[in-house]
Amino acid sequence: MELLKRTTKASYKDLRDRDLVRYFRRKADEAAFNELMNRHQVKIYSYIYSMVNNPETANDIFQETFTKVVTKMDDTYNEQGKWIAWVMRIAHNATIDHIRKQKRYIDVNSWYDDEDSRSDYFDRMMDESWVDADEQLVEGETKSSLMAHIAKLPEEQRTVVLLRHYYEMPFKEIAELTNVSINTALGRMRYALINLRKHFEEERQHEFKHANKR
Amino acid sequence: MQTNDEDCIRYLMREMDPSEEIEFERKMMSNENLLIEVESLRSTYNKTKTLPIKQAPKYLLDRVKEQAVLEQKKKLKKSNKVIDWLGKSVAVAATILLLVSLGMYFSALEPSSTTPKNLTSQINNASTIQPWVDRNEIIKVSDRIDALKAQNIGEEYEKSYEKLIPVNSPSQLSKQRQGVLLTSSPVSE
């Protein structure tokens, strides 16, 4: 019996995503779903976490993503396509929805503080993650400076960097996922790297000044 | 060939064809600024490779798995119910169709115009019908009709013979009238 169990577990590991999805869809196969989760949950969760930079929000978005995955699977998932790319699209949309909601909330509150401001609120407002990351950096918490710098990037640049890092997604797929041309996606990556370079440089100068003071 | 800004990223991300890559490297060798820009971007990009990997909490994973399986089971149950309902509906429809067609088939087998009652009335009606016949040219068979009618017919035959006129001088007749005249109609001279 133990041998049988071990064989079954091993065979699930050998199966492709699309076969596991088929088992889950047709038989609500728990083991198949577990295998899918084991393969991809780290990337999905890391991406969401890096985008929002808040564990509780990341948990909510992660759960929301999988609720949508299960409810939409029969209607919108084509078994010929990559399952992970499809899940990633859902995770990305859920994350962006959340970030935009947060921005809208901040904007409504800040509108009364600065009514004369003519700049677009997406430019003016730092999102929740930015604030969190910045505070955490100042307070000397364990968060890495890289995460803080990534969090400071504009949302569309951050998305490209994270999709590329966690999924090694080709730019063609990143462009499709974010509804832009390949050149725009490449351009966003370039600006993201230029901005990060600038942030790293500022950080280095800041550290240098502190060292001199001492 | 001009180098655009996106080419640096395509080169760094290894999204160029081998031939494009060689061409781009050749350009970097001849353009120091391009080389510095690419190496600077590469250095920044390499730093992003240390982005942390985050593991979802175990309780969250368990909850997600449990919910997913439950939801999928519900969906399967629902779809099975629909399939059952459809199956039953099809079975009922097929039964009704079969019964109706059987009914139609059997009703078509029973000929309504050939019931014994109808048959006798048809026969009675037939005896009263008097078809017109040219009695001069009809041949009747005596044993197939009743005796009274046969007698009348016999008399008719007798009368018709009386109407026959013997031909005494055939030369008087035209060529066309030569031969035996079997008709009882009077010959016009």
mmCIF file of C-alpha atoms in Angstrom:
data_model
loop_
_atom_site.group_PDB
_atom_site.id
_atom_site.type_symbol
_atom_site.label_atom_id
_atom_site.label_comp_id
_atom_site.label_asym_id
_atom_site.label_seq_id
_atom_site.Cartn_x
_atom_site.Cartn_y
_atom_site.Cartn_z
ATOM 1 C CA MET A 1 0.000 0.000 0.000
ATOM 2 C CA GLU A 2 2.846 2.337 0.925
ATOM 3 C CA LEU A 3 4.603 1.395 -2.286
ATOM 4 C CA LEU A 4 1.452 2.161 -4.271
ATOM 5 C CA LYS A 5 1.164 5.538 -2.577
ATOM 6 C CA ARG A 6 4.799 6.301 -3.313
ATOM 7 C CA THR A 7 4.363 5.287 -6.962
ATOM 8 C CA THR A 8 1.282 7.487 -7.321
ATOM 9 C CA LYS A 9 3.053 10.433 -5.763
ATOM 10 C CA ALA A 10 6.026 9.926 -8.043
ATOM 11 C CA SER A 11 3.819 9.633 -11.108
ATOM 12 C CA TYR A 12 2.116 12.933 -10.286
ATOM 13 C CA LYS A 13 5.533 14.534 -10.210
ATOM 14 C CA ASP A 14 6.223 13.210 -13.681
ATOM 15 C CA LEU A 15 3.002 14.584 -15.110
ATOM 16 C CA ARG A 16 2.839 17.814 -17.060
ATOM 17 C CA ASP A 17 0.845 20.754 -15.734
ATOM 18 C CA ARG A 18 -1.885 20.273 -18.298
ATOM 19 C CA ASP A 19 -2.413 16.632 -17.251
ATOM 20 C CA LEU A 20 -2.577 17.600 -13.586
ATOM 21 C CA VAL A 21 -5.104 20.292 -14.439
ATOM 22 C CA ARG A 22 -7.162 17.741 -16.363
ATOM 23 C CA TYR A 23 -7.184 15.348 -13.379
ATOM 24 C CA PHE A 24 -8.227 18.152 -11.089
ATOM 25 C CA ARG A 25 -10.982 19.358 -13.405
ATOM 26 C CA ARG A 26 -12.472 15.941 -14.077
ATOM 27 C CA LYS A 27 -12.084 14.265 -10.687
ATOM 28 C CA ALA A 28 -11.399 17.144 -8.292
ATOM 29 C CA ASP A 29 -8.157 15.256 -7.687
ATOM 30 C CA GLU A 30 -6.595 16.702 -4.551
ATOM 31 C CA ALA A 31 -3.158 15.203 -5.195
ATOM 32 C CA ALA A 32 -3.043 16.741 -8.666
ATOM 33 C CA PHE A 33 -3.883 20.165 -7.266
ATOM 34 C CA ASN A 34 -1.292 19.757 -4.508
ATOM 35 C CA GLU A 35 1.345 18.991 -7.106
ATOM 36 C CA LEU A 36 0.417 22.081 -9.105
ATOM 37 C CA MET A 37 0.626 24.197 -5.973
ATOM 38 C CA ASN A 38 3.966 22.701 -4.986
ATOM 39 C CA ARG A 39 5.381 23.542 -8.381
ATOM 40 C CA HIS A 40 4.198 27.121 -8.669
ATOM 41 C CA GLN A 41 3.108 28.601 -5.364
ATOM 42 C CA VAL A 42 6.524 30.069 -4.496
ATOM 43 C CA LYS A 43 6.754 32.039 -7.729
ATOM 44 C CA ILE A 44 3.173 33.235 -7.525
ATOM 45 C CA TYR A 45 3.403 34.221 -3.880
ATOM 46 C CA SER A 46 6.827 35.881 -4.319
ATOM 47 C CA TYR A 47 5.539 37.918 -7.228
ATOM 48 C CA ILE A 48 2.455 39.099 -5.322
ATOM 49 C CA TYR A 49 4.491 39.774 -2.198
ATOM 50 C CA SER A 50 7.111 41.775 -4.090
ATOM 51 C CA MET A 51 4.413 43.815 -5.777
ATOM 52 C CA VAL A 52 2.503 44.763 -2.620
ATOM 53 C CA ASN A 53 5.275 44.390 -0.070
ATOM 54 C CA ASN A 54 2.872 43.449 2.685
ATOM 55 C CA PRO A 55 2.383 39.882 3.939
ATOM 56 C CA GLU A 56 -1.298 40.195 4.868
ATOM 57 C CA THR A 57 -2.233 41.827 1.589
ATOM 58 C CA ALA A 58 -0.148 39.240 -0.266
ATOM 59 C CA ASN A 59 -2.052 36.467 1.547
ATOM 60 C CA ASP A 60 -5.406 37.981 0.586
ATOM 61 C CA ILE A 61 -4.430 38.399 -3.055
ATOM 62 C CA PHE A 62 -2.965 34.886 -3.177
ATOM 63 C CA GLN A 63 -6.189 33.397 -1.854
ATOM 64 C CA GLU A 64 -8.305 35.541 -4.166
ATOM 65 C CA THR A 65 -6.160 34.403 -7.096
ATOM 66 C CA PHE A 66 -6.810 30.732 -6.419
ATOM 67 C CA THR A 67 -10.504 31.264 -5.806
ATOM 68 C CA LYS A 68 -10.657 32.830 -9.263
ATOM 69 C CA VAL A 69 -8.498 30.066 -10.728
ATOM 70 C CA VAL A 70 -10.946 27.390 -9.591
ATOM 71 C CA THR A 71 -14.119 29.271 -10.506
ATOM 72 C CA LYS A 72 -12.864 30.400 -13.916
ATOM 73 C CA MET A 73 -11.000 27.254 -14.895
ATOM 74 C CA ASP A 74 -13.875 25.677 -16.807
ATOM 75 C CA ASP A 75 -14.793 28.865 -18.635
ATOM 76 C CA THR A 76 -11.583 30.628 -19.521
ATOM 77 C CA TYR A 77 -8.683 28.181 -19.283
ATOM 78 C CA ASN A 78 -7.725 26.507 -22.508
ATOM 79 C CA GLU A 79 -5.868 23.261 -21.774
ATOM 80 C CA GLN A 80 -3.586 23.830 -24.752
ATOM 81 C CA GLY A 81 -2.113 26.916 -23.119
ATOM 82 C CA LYS A 82 0.349 27.106 -20.239
ATOM 83 C CA TRP A 83 -1.500 26.822 -16.946
ATOM 84 C CA ILE A 84 1.038 28.876 -15.055
ATOM 85 C CA ALA A 85 0.873 31.742 -17.562
ATOM 86 C CA TRP A 86 -2.915 31.752 -17.171
ATOM 87 C CA VAL A 87 -2.671 31.706 -13.345
ATOM 88 C CA MET A 88 -0.030 34.396 -13.501
ATOM 89 C CA ARG A 89 -2.366 36.617 -15.494
ATOM 90 C CA ILE A 90 -5.023 36.218 -12.799
ATOM 91 C CA ALA A 91 -2.501 36.900 -10.021
ATOM 92 C CA HIS A 92 -1.176 39.928 -11.870
ATOM 93 C CA ASN A 93 -4.660 41.367 -12.468
ATOM 94 C CA ALA A 94 -5.668 40.790 -8.849
ATOM 95 C CA THR A 95 -2.483 42.516 -7.663
ATOM 96 C CA ILE A 96 -2.886 45.485 -9.991
ATOM 97 C CA ASP A 97 -6.567 45.825 -8.997
ATOM 98 C CA HIS A 98 -5.516 45.947 -5.372
ATOM 99 C CA ILE A 99 -2.766 48.518 -5.967
ATOM 100 C CA ARG A 100 -5.113 50.752 -7.959
ATOM 101 C CA LYS A 101 -7.802 50.537 -5.306
ATOM 102 C CA GLN A 102 -5.233 51.598 -2.731
ATOM 103 C CA LYS A 103 -4.119 54.502 -4.901
ATOM 104 C CA ARG A 104 -7.711 55.647 -5.389
ATOM 105 C CA TYR A 105 -8.242 55.521 -1.630
ATOM 106 C CA ILE A 106 -5.096 57.540 -0.943
ATOM 107 C CA ASP A 107 -6.003 60.008 -3.672
ATOM 108 C CA VAL A 108 -9.479 60.721 -2.271
ATOM 109 C CA ASN A 109 -7.984 61.389 1.149
ATOM 110 C CA SER A 110 -5.195 63.560 -0.168
ATOM 111 C CA TRP A 111 -7.435 65.580 -2.522
ATOM 112 C CA TYR A 112 -8.576 67.813 0.320
ATOM 113 C CA ASP A 113 -4.993 68.418 1.450
ATOM 114 C CA ASP A 114 -3.787 69.739 -1.845
ATOM 115 C CA GLU A 115 -6.606 70.895 -4.076
ATOM 116 C CA ASP A 116 -4.350 73.071 -6.223
ATOM 117 C CA SER A 117 -2.183 70.206 -7.316
ATOM 118 C CA ARG A 118 -2.593 69.649 -11.025
ATOM 119 C CA SER A 119 -0.403 66.588 -11.360
ATOM 120 C CA ASP A 120 -1.952 63.209 -11.962
ATOM 121 C CA TYR A 121 -2.607 61.330 -8.750
ATOM 122 C CA PHE A 122 -0.806 58.218 -10.009
ATOM 123 C CA ASP A 123 2.316 60.356 -10.260
ATOM 124 C CA ARG A 124 1.779 62.181 -7.001
ATOM 125 C CA MET A 125 0.832 59.334 -4.773
ATOM 126 C CA MET A 126 3.148 56.763 -3.400
ATOM 127 C CA ASP A 127 1.371 53.465 -3.037
ATOM 128 C CA GLU A 128 0.993 51.650 0.249
ATOM 129 C CA SER A 129 3.879 49.336 -0.532
ATOM 130 C CA TRP A 130 6.186 52.239 -1.217
ATOM 131 C CA VAL A 131 5.350 53.809 2.160
ATOM 132 C CA ASP A 132 5.790 50.481 3.921
ATOM 133 C CA ALA A 133 9.092 49.781 2.232
ATOM 134 C CA ASP A 134 10.427 53.238 2.932
ATOM 135 C CA GLU A 135 9.443 53.133 6.595
ATOM 136 C CA GLN A 136 10.894 49.705 7.016
ATOM 137 C CA LEU A 137 14.155 50.847 5.465
ATOM 138 C CA VAL A 138 14.376 53.821 7.839
ATOM 139 C CA GLU A 139 13.491 51.707 10.845
ATOM 140 C CA GLY A 140 16.257 49.332 9.960
ATOM 141 C CA GLU A 141 13.998 46.300 9.699
ATOM 142 C CA THR A 142 15.118 43.147 8.002
ATOM 143 C CA LYS A 143 13.734 44.052 4.609
ATOM 144 C CA SER A 144 16.445 44.247 2.003
ATOM 145 C CA SER A 145 17.224 47.550 0.342
ATOM 146 C CA LEU A 146 16.632 45.909 -3.005
ATOM 147 C CA MET A 147 12.992 45.254 -2.091
ATOM 148 C CA ALA A 148 12.668 48.860 -1.021
ATOM 149 C CA HIS A 149 14.113 50.122 -4.284
ATOM 150 C CA ILE A 150 11.897 47.804 -6.289
ATOM 151 C CA ALA A 151 8.903 49.067 -4.322
ATOM 152 C CA LYS A 152 9.777 52.657 -5.283
ATOM 153 C CA LEU A 153 9.567 51.871 -8.976
ATOM 154 C CA PRO A 154 6.424 52.888 -10.852
ATOM 155 C CA GLU A 155 3.936 50.032 -10.950
ATOM 156 C CA GLU A 156 4.399 49.157 -14.644
ATOM 157 C CA GLN A 157 8.210 49.040 -14.355
ATOM 158 C CA ARG A 158 8.019 46.976 -11.180
ATOM 159 C CA THR A 159 5.661 44.534 -12.908
ATOM 160 C CA VAL A 160 8.086 43.927 -15.770
ATOM 161 C CA VAL A 161 11.064 43.402 -13.441
ATOM 162 C CA LEU A 162 9.187 40.977 -11.215
ATOM 163 C CA LEU A 163 7.564 39.020 -14.027
ATOM 164 C CA ARG A 164 10.960 38.632 -15.617
ATOM 165 C CA HIS A 165 12.640 37.659 -12.370
ATOM 166 C CA TYR A 166 10.117 35.231 -10.893
ATOM 167 C CA TYR A 167 8.803 33.683 -14.113
ATOM 168 C CA GLU A 168 11.680 34.248 -16.519
ATOM 169 C CA MET A 169 8.861 35.313 -18.781
ATOM 170 C CA PRO A 170 9.845 36.257 -22.339
ATOM 171 C CA PHE A 171 9.117 39.884 -23.207
ATOM 172 C CA LYS A 172 6.564 38.768 -25.754
ATOM 173 C CA GLU A 173 4.518 37.185 -22.937
ATOM 174 C CA ILE A 174 5.090 40.146 -20.601
ATOM 175 C CA ALA A 175 3.809 42.431 -23.361
ATOM 176 C CA GLU A 176 0.703 40.264 -23.842
ATOM 177 C CA LEU A 177 0.038 40.075 -20.121
ATOM 178 C CA THR A 178 0.325 43.819 -19.615
ATOM 179 C CA ASN A 179 -1.422 44.716 -22.893
ATOM 180 C CA VAL A 180 1.458 46.695 -24.390
ATOM 181 C CA SER A 181 3.831 46.237 -27.344
ATOM 182 C CA ILE A 182 7.110 44.349 -26.935
ATOM 183 C CA ASN A 183 9.074 47.570 -27.376
ATOM 184 C CA THR A 184 7.093 49.220 -24.576
ATOM 185 C CA ALA A 185 7.791 46.252 -22.297
ATOM 186 C CA LEU A 186 11.511 46.394 -23.173
ATOM 187 C CA GLY A 187 11.479 50.146 -22.605
ATOM 188 C CA ARG A 188 9.877 49.699 -19.187
ATOM 189 C CA MET A 189 12.577 47.215 -18.240
ATOM 190 C CA ARG A 190 15.262 49.650 -19.336
ATOM 191 C CA TYR A 191 13.756 52.529 -17.341
ATOM 192 C CA ALA A 192 13.350 50.226 -14.346
ATOM 193 C CA LEU A 193 17.045 49.349 -14.459
ATOM 194 C CA ILE A 194 18.003 52.995 -14.900
ATOM 195 C CA ASN A 195 15.819 53.976 -11.913
ATOM 196 C CA LEU A 196 17.208 51.167 -9.788
ATOM 197 C CA ARG A 197 20.712 52.191 -10.695
ATOM 198 C CA LYS A 198 19.846 55.707 -9.547
ATOM 199 C CA HIS A 199 18.403 54.409 -6.245
ATOM 200 C CA PHE A 200 21.453 52.230 -5.596
ATOM 201 C CA GLU A 201 23.690 55.218 -6.284
ATOM 202 C CA GLU A 202 21.711 57.410 -3.855
ATOM 203 C CA GLU A 203 21.884 54.714 -1.232
ATOM 204 C CA ARG A 204 25.625 54.378 -1.716
ATOM 205 C CA GLN A 205 26.148 58.133 -1.344
ATOM 206 C CA HIS A 206 23.931 58.160 1.750
ATOM 207 C CA GLU A 207 26.004 55.409 3.349
ATOM 208 C CA PHE A 208 29.206 57.207 2.374
ATOM 209 C CA LYS A 209 27.997 60.419 4.093
ATOM 210 C CA HIS A 210 27.092 58.493 7.253
ATOM 211 C CA ALA A 211 30.506 56.854 7.284
ATOM 212 C CA ASN A 212 32.255 60.231 6.958
ATOM 213 C CA LYS A 213 30.217 61.725 9.839
ATOM 214 C CA ARG A 214 31.362 58.957 12.112
ATOM 215 C CA MET B 1 22.382 49.698 -38.597
ATOM 216 C CA GLN B 2 21.347 51.924 -35.705
ATOM 217 C CA THR B 3 21.190 50.667 -32.157
ATOM 218 C CA ASN B 4 18.039 51.497 -30.297
ATOM 219 C CA ASP B 5 17.658 51.542 -26.516
ATOM 220 C CA GLU B 6 15.622 48.350 -26.456
ATOM 221 C CA ASP B 7 18.474 46.419 -28.071
ATOM 222 C CA CYS B 8 20.517 46.791 -24.875
ATOM 223 C CA ILE B 9 17.751 45.078 -22.920
ATOM 224 C CA ARG B 10 17.221 42.423 -25.581
ATOM 225 C CA TYR B 11 20.949 41.708 -25.457
ATOM 226 C CA LEU B 12 21.058 41.603 -21.655
ATOM 227 C CA MET B 13 17.993 39.384 -21.423
ATOM 228 C CA ARG B 14 19.364 37.116 -24.144
ATOM 229 C CA GLU B 15 16.381 37.676 -26.383
ATOM 230 C CA MET B 16 18.437 38.265 -29.521
ATOM 231 C CA ASP B 17 19.089 35.825 -32.334
ATOM 232 C CA PRO B 18 22.698 34.574 -32.380
ATOM 233 C CA SER B 19 23.418 36.669 -35.474
ATOM 234 C CA GLU B 20 21.936 39.797 -33.848
ATOM 235 C CA GLU B 21 23.967 39.104 -30.731
ATOM 236 C CA ILE B 22 27.239 38.936 -32.672
ATOM 237 C CA GLU B 23 26.347 42.143 -34.486
ATOM 238 C CA PHE B 24 25.533 43.887 -31.211
ATOM 239 C CA GLU B 25 28.807 42.767 -29.600
ATOM 240 C CA ARG B 26 30.708 44.091 -32.615
ATOM 241 C CA LYS B 27 28.966 47.446 -32.080
ATOM 242 C CA MET B 28 29.895 47.476 -28.415
ATOM 243 C CA MET B 29 33.527 46.919 -29.322
ATOM 244 C CA SER B 30 33.467 49.941 -31.597
ATOM 245 C CA ASN B 31 31.319 52.133 -29.300
ATOM 246 C CA GLU B 32 32.676 52.617 -25.806
ATOM 247 C CA ASN B 33 29.618 54.470 -24.505
ATOM 248 C CA LEU B 34 27.351 51.652 -25.575
ATOM 249 C CA LEU B 35 29.633 49.163 -23.840
ATOM 250 C CA ILE B 36 29.602 51.196 -20.600
ATOM 251 C CA GLU B 37 25.810 51.555 -20.749
ATOM 252 C CA VAL B 38 25.285 47.838 -21.282
ATOM 253 C CA GLU B 39 27.692 46.824 -18.519
ATOM 254 C CA SER B 40 26.093 49.291 -16.121
ATOM 255 C CA LEU B 41 22.634 47.927 -16.861
ATOM 256 C CA ARG B 42 23.953 44.385 -16.507
ATOM 257 C CA SER B 43 25.366 45.194 -13.088
ATOM 258 C CA THR B 44 22.003 46.609 -11.935
ATOM 259 C CA TYR B 45 20.123 43.692 -13.444
ATOM 260 C CA ASN B 46 22.395 41.219 -11.630
ATOM 261 C CA LYS B 47 21.448 42.868 -8.338
ATOM 262 C CA THR B 48 17.752 42.164 -9.000
ATOM 263 C CA LYS B 49 18.607 38.470 -9.184
ATOM 264 C CA THR B 50 18.904 38.455 -5.426
ATOM 265 C CA LEU B 51 15.232 39.278 -4.984
ATOM 266 C CA PRO B 52 13.920 37.103 -2.171
ATOM 267 C CA ILE B 53 11.876 34.012 -2.724
ATOM 268 C CA LYS B 54 8.803 34.072 -0.508
ATOM 269 C CA GLN B 55 6.990 30.993 0.667
ATOM 270 C CA ALA B 56 3.260 31.282 1.278
ATOM 271 C CA PRO B 57 2.343 30.406 4.893
ATOM 272 C CA LYS B 58 1.366 26.770 5.384
ATOM 273 C CA TYR B 59 -2.061 27.574 6.827
ATOM 274 C CA LEU B 60 -2.792 29.660 3.717
ATOM 275 C CA LEU B 61 -1.724 26.890 1.359
ATOM 276 C CA ASP B 62 -3.848 24.357 3.224
ATOM 277 C CA ARG B 63 -6.852 26.671 3.136
ATOM 278 C CA VAL B 64 -6.415 27.358 -0.571
ATOM 279 C CA LYS B 65 -6.077 23.643 -1.393
ATOM 280 C CA GLU B 66 -9.074 22.696 0.726
ATOM 281 C CA GLN B 67 -11.245 25.402 -0.796
ATOM 282 C CA ALA B 68 -10.159 24.570 -4.332
ATOM 283 C CA VAL B 69 -10.973 20.876 -3.969
ATOM 284 C CA LEU B 70 -14.301 21.601 -2.276
ATOM 285 C CA GLU B 71 -15.281 24.097 -4.953
ATOM 286 C CA GLN B 72 -14.312 21.722 -7.753
ATOM 287 C CA LYS B 73 -16.279 18.879 -6.142
ATOM 288 C CA LYS B 74 -19.321 21.147 -5.934
ATOM 289 C CA LYS B 75 -18.950 22.061 -9.571
ATOM 290 C CA LEU B 76 -18.629 18.435 -10.603
ATOM 291 C CA LYS B 77 -21.693 17.511 -8.545
ATOM 292 C CA LYS B 78 -23.659 20.291 -10.164
ATOM 293 C CA SER B 79 -22.604 19.302 -13.659
ATOM 294 C CA ASN B 80 -23.417 15.648 -12.886
ATOM 295 C CA LYS B 81 -26.871 16.713 -11.787
ATOM 296 C CA VAL B 82 -27.364 18.578 -15.029
ATOM 297 C CA ILE B 83 -26.163 15.553 -17.003
ATOM 298 C CA ASP B 84 -28.546 13.282 -15.023
ATOM 299 C CA TRP B 85 -31.433 15.661 -15.602
ATOM 300 C CA LEU B 86 -30.620 15.891 -19.299
ATOM 301 C CA GLY B 87 -30.382 12.085 -19.532
ATOM 302 C CA LYS B 88 -33.732 11.630 -17.862
ATOM 303 C CA SER B 89 -35.337 14.267 -20.054
ATOM 304 C CA VAL B 90 -34.001 12.619 -23.179
ATOM 305 C CA ALA B 91 -35.263 9.213 -21.973
ATOM 306 C CA VAL B 92 -38.754 10.591 -21.267
ATOM 307 C CA ALA B 93 -38.855 12.399 -24.601
ATOM 308 C CA ALA B 94 -37.725 9.259 -26.424
ATOM 309 C CA THR B 95 -40.401 7.155 -24.662
ATOM 310 C CA ILE B 96 -43.137 9.632 -25.553
ATOM 311 C CA LEU B 97 -41.940 9.746 -29.150
ATOM 312 C CA LEU B 98 -41.875 5.961 -29.331
ATOM 313 C CA LEU B 99 -45.397 5.667 -27.912
ATOM 314 C CA VAL B 100 -46.756 8.285 -30.301
ATOM 315 C CA SER B 101 -45.131 6.651 -33.312
ATOM 316 C CA LEU B 102 -46.390 3.225 -32.269
ATOM 317 C CA GLY B 103 -49.896 4.630 -31.894
ATOM 318 C CA MET B 104 -49.692 6.224 -35.307
ATOM 319 C CA TYR B 105 -48.352 3.031 -36.842
ATOM 320 C CA PHE B 106 -51.137 0.846 -35.444
ATOM 321 C CA SER B 107 -53.854 3.310 -36.339
ATOM 322 C CA ALA B 108 -52.513 3.326 -39.899
ATOM 323 C CA LEU B 109 -52.719 -0.481 -40.002
ATOM 324 C CA GLU B 110 -56.504 -0.496 -39.285
ATOM 325 C CA PRO B 111 -58.254 0.323 -42.640
ATOM 326 C CA SER B 112 -61.342 2.344 -41.694
ATOM 327 C CA SER B 113 -62.987 1.977 -45.182
ATOM 328 C CA THR B 114 -62.992 -1.856 -45.155
ATOM 329 C CA THR B 115 -65.042 -2.627 -42.087
ATOM 330 C CA PRO B 116 -67.694 -5.340 -42.720
ATOM 331 C CA LYS B 117 -70.467 -2.823 -42.271
ATOM 332 C CA ASN B 118 -69.087 -0.511 -44.889
ATOM 333 C CA LEU B 119 -68.448 -3.365 -47.223
ATOM 334 C CA THR B 120 -72.139 -4.511 -47.281
ATOM 335 C CA SER B 121 -73.402 -1.007 -47.822
ATOM 336 C CA GLN B 122 -71.021 -0.659 -50.746
ATOM 337 C CA ILE B 123 -72.326 -3.855 -52.246
ATOM 338 C CA ASN B 124 -75.939 -2.693 -51.870
ATOM 339 C CA ASN B 125 -75.131 0.569 -53.530
ATOM 340 C CA ALA B 126 -73.416 -1.229 -56.362
ATOM 341 C CA SER B 127 -76.577 -3.194 -57.239
ATOM 342 C CA THR B 128 -78.586 -0.028 -57.688
ATOM 343 C CA ILE B 129 -76.105 1.581 -60.026
ATOM 344 C CA GLN B 130 -77.183 1.338 -63.633
ATOM 345 C CA PRO B 131 -74.179 1.899 -65.854
ATOM 346 C CA TRP B 132 -74.884 2.985 -69.397
ATOM 347 C CA VAL B 133 -74.021 0.363 -71.904
ATOM 348 C CA ASP B 134 -74.368 0.218 -75.616
ATOM 349 C CA ARG B 135 -76.543 -2.816 -75.776
ATOM 350 C CA ASN B 136 -76.017 -3.206 -79.496
ATOM 351 C CA GLU B 137 -72.345 -3.983 -79.101
ATOM 352 C CA ILE B 138 -72.083 -5.648 -75.745
ATOM 353 C CA ILE B 139 -71.602 -9.310 -75.314
ATOM 354 C CA LYS B 140 -73.258 -10.636 -72.283
ATOM 355 C CA VAL B 141 -72.763 -13.883 -70.595
ATOM 356 C CA SER B 142 -76.061 -15.378 -69.583
ATOM 357 C CA ASP B 143 -74.936 -17.462 -66.681
ATOM 358 C CA ARG B 144 -73.525 -14.470 -64.830
ATOM 359 C CA ILE B 145 -76.737 -12.498 -64.674
ATOM 360 C CA ASP B 146 -80.068 -13.376 -63.254
ATOM 361 C CA ALA B 147 -82.608 -15.258 -65.302
ATOM 362 C CA LEU B 148 -85.088 -12.431 -65.734
ATOM 363 C CA LYS B 149 -82.529 -10.118 -67.105
ATOM 364 C CA ALA B 150 -81.193 -12.876 -69.300
ATOM 365 C CA GLN B 151 -84.664 -13.368 -70.787
ATOM 366 C CA ASN B 152 -84.970 -9.686 -71.567
ATOM 367 C CA ILE B 153 -81.613 -9.712 -73.172
ATOM 368 C CA GLY B 154 -82.648 -12.748 -75.251
ATOM 369 C CA GLU B 155 -85.658 -10.877 -76.495
ATOM 370 C CA GLU B 156 -83.479 -7.967 -77.394
ATOM 371 C CA TYR B 157 -81.288 -10.273 -79.411
ATOM 372 C CA GLU B 158 -84.297 -11.676 -81.218
ATOM 373 C CA LYS B 159 -85.512 -8.231 -82.094
ATOM 374 C CA SER B 160 -82.144 -7.262 -83.324
ATOM 375 C CA TYR B 161 -82.090 -10.204 -85.729
ATOM 376 C CA GLU B 162 -85.428 -9.111 -87.141
ATOM 377 C CA LYS B 163 -83.866 -5.837 -88.090
ATOM 378 C CA LEU B 164 -81.416 -7.602 -90.340
ATOM 379 C CA ILE B 165 -82.251 -7.228 -93.998
ATOM 380 C CA PRO B 166 -81.020 -9.851 -96.474
ATOM 381 C CA VAL B 167 -78.946 -8.507 -99.287
ATOM 382 C CA ASN B 168 -80.273 -9.665 -102.613
ATOM 383 C CA SER B 169 -78.179 -7.785 -105.073
ATOM 384 C CA PRO B 170 -74.696 -7.204 -103.688
ATOM 385 C CA SER B 171 -73.706 -5.305 -106.817
ATOM 386 C CA GLN B 172 -75.991 -2.519 -105.791
ATOM 387 C CA LEU B 173 -73.884 -1.935 -102.787
ATOM 388 C CA SER B 174 -70.848 0.175 -103.004
ATOM 389 C CA LYS B 175 -67.521 -1.478 -102.612
ATOM 390 C CA GLN B 176 -67.238 -0.109 -99.211
ATOM 391 C CA ARG B 177 -70.341 -1.915 -97.951
ATOM 392 C CA GLN B 178 -69.461 -5.327 -99.218
ATOM 393 C CA GLY B 179 -69.073 -7.963 -96.595
ATOM 394 C CA VAL B 180 -71.141 -9.188 -93.702
ATOM 395 C CA LEU B 181 -72.840 -6.550 -91.580
ATOM 396 C CA LEU B 182 -73.181 -7.697 -88.094
ATOM 397 C CA THR B 183 -74.800 -4.601 -86.821
ATOM 398 C CA SER B 184 -78.416 -4.384 -86.103
ATOM 399 C CA SER B 185 -78.605 -0.793 -87.223
ATOM 400 C CA PRO B 186 -80.690 -0.274 -90.319
ATOM 401 C CA VAL B 187 -78.736 0.176 -93.465
ATOM 402 C CA SER B 188 -79.516 3.394 -95.166
ATOM 403 C CA GLU B 189 -80.031 2.895 -98.894
#
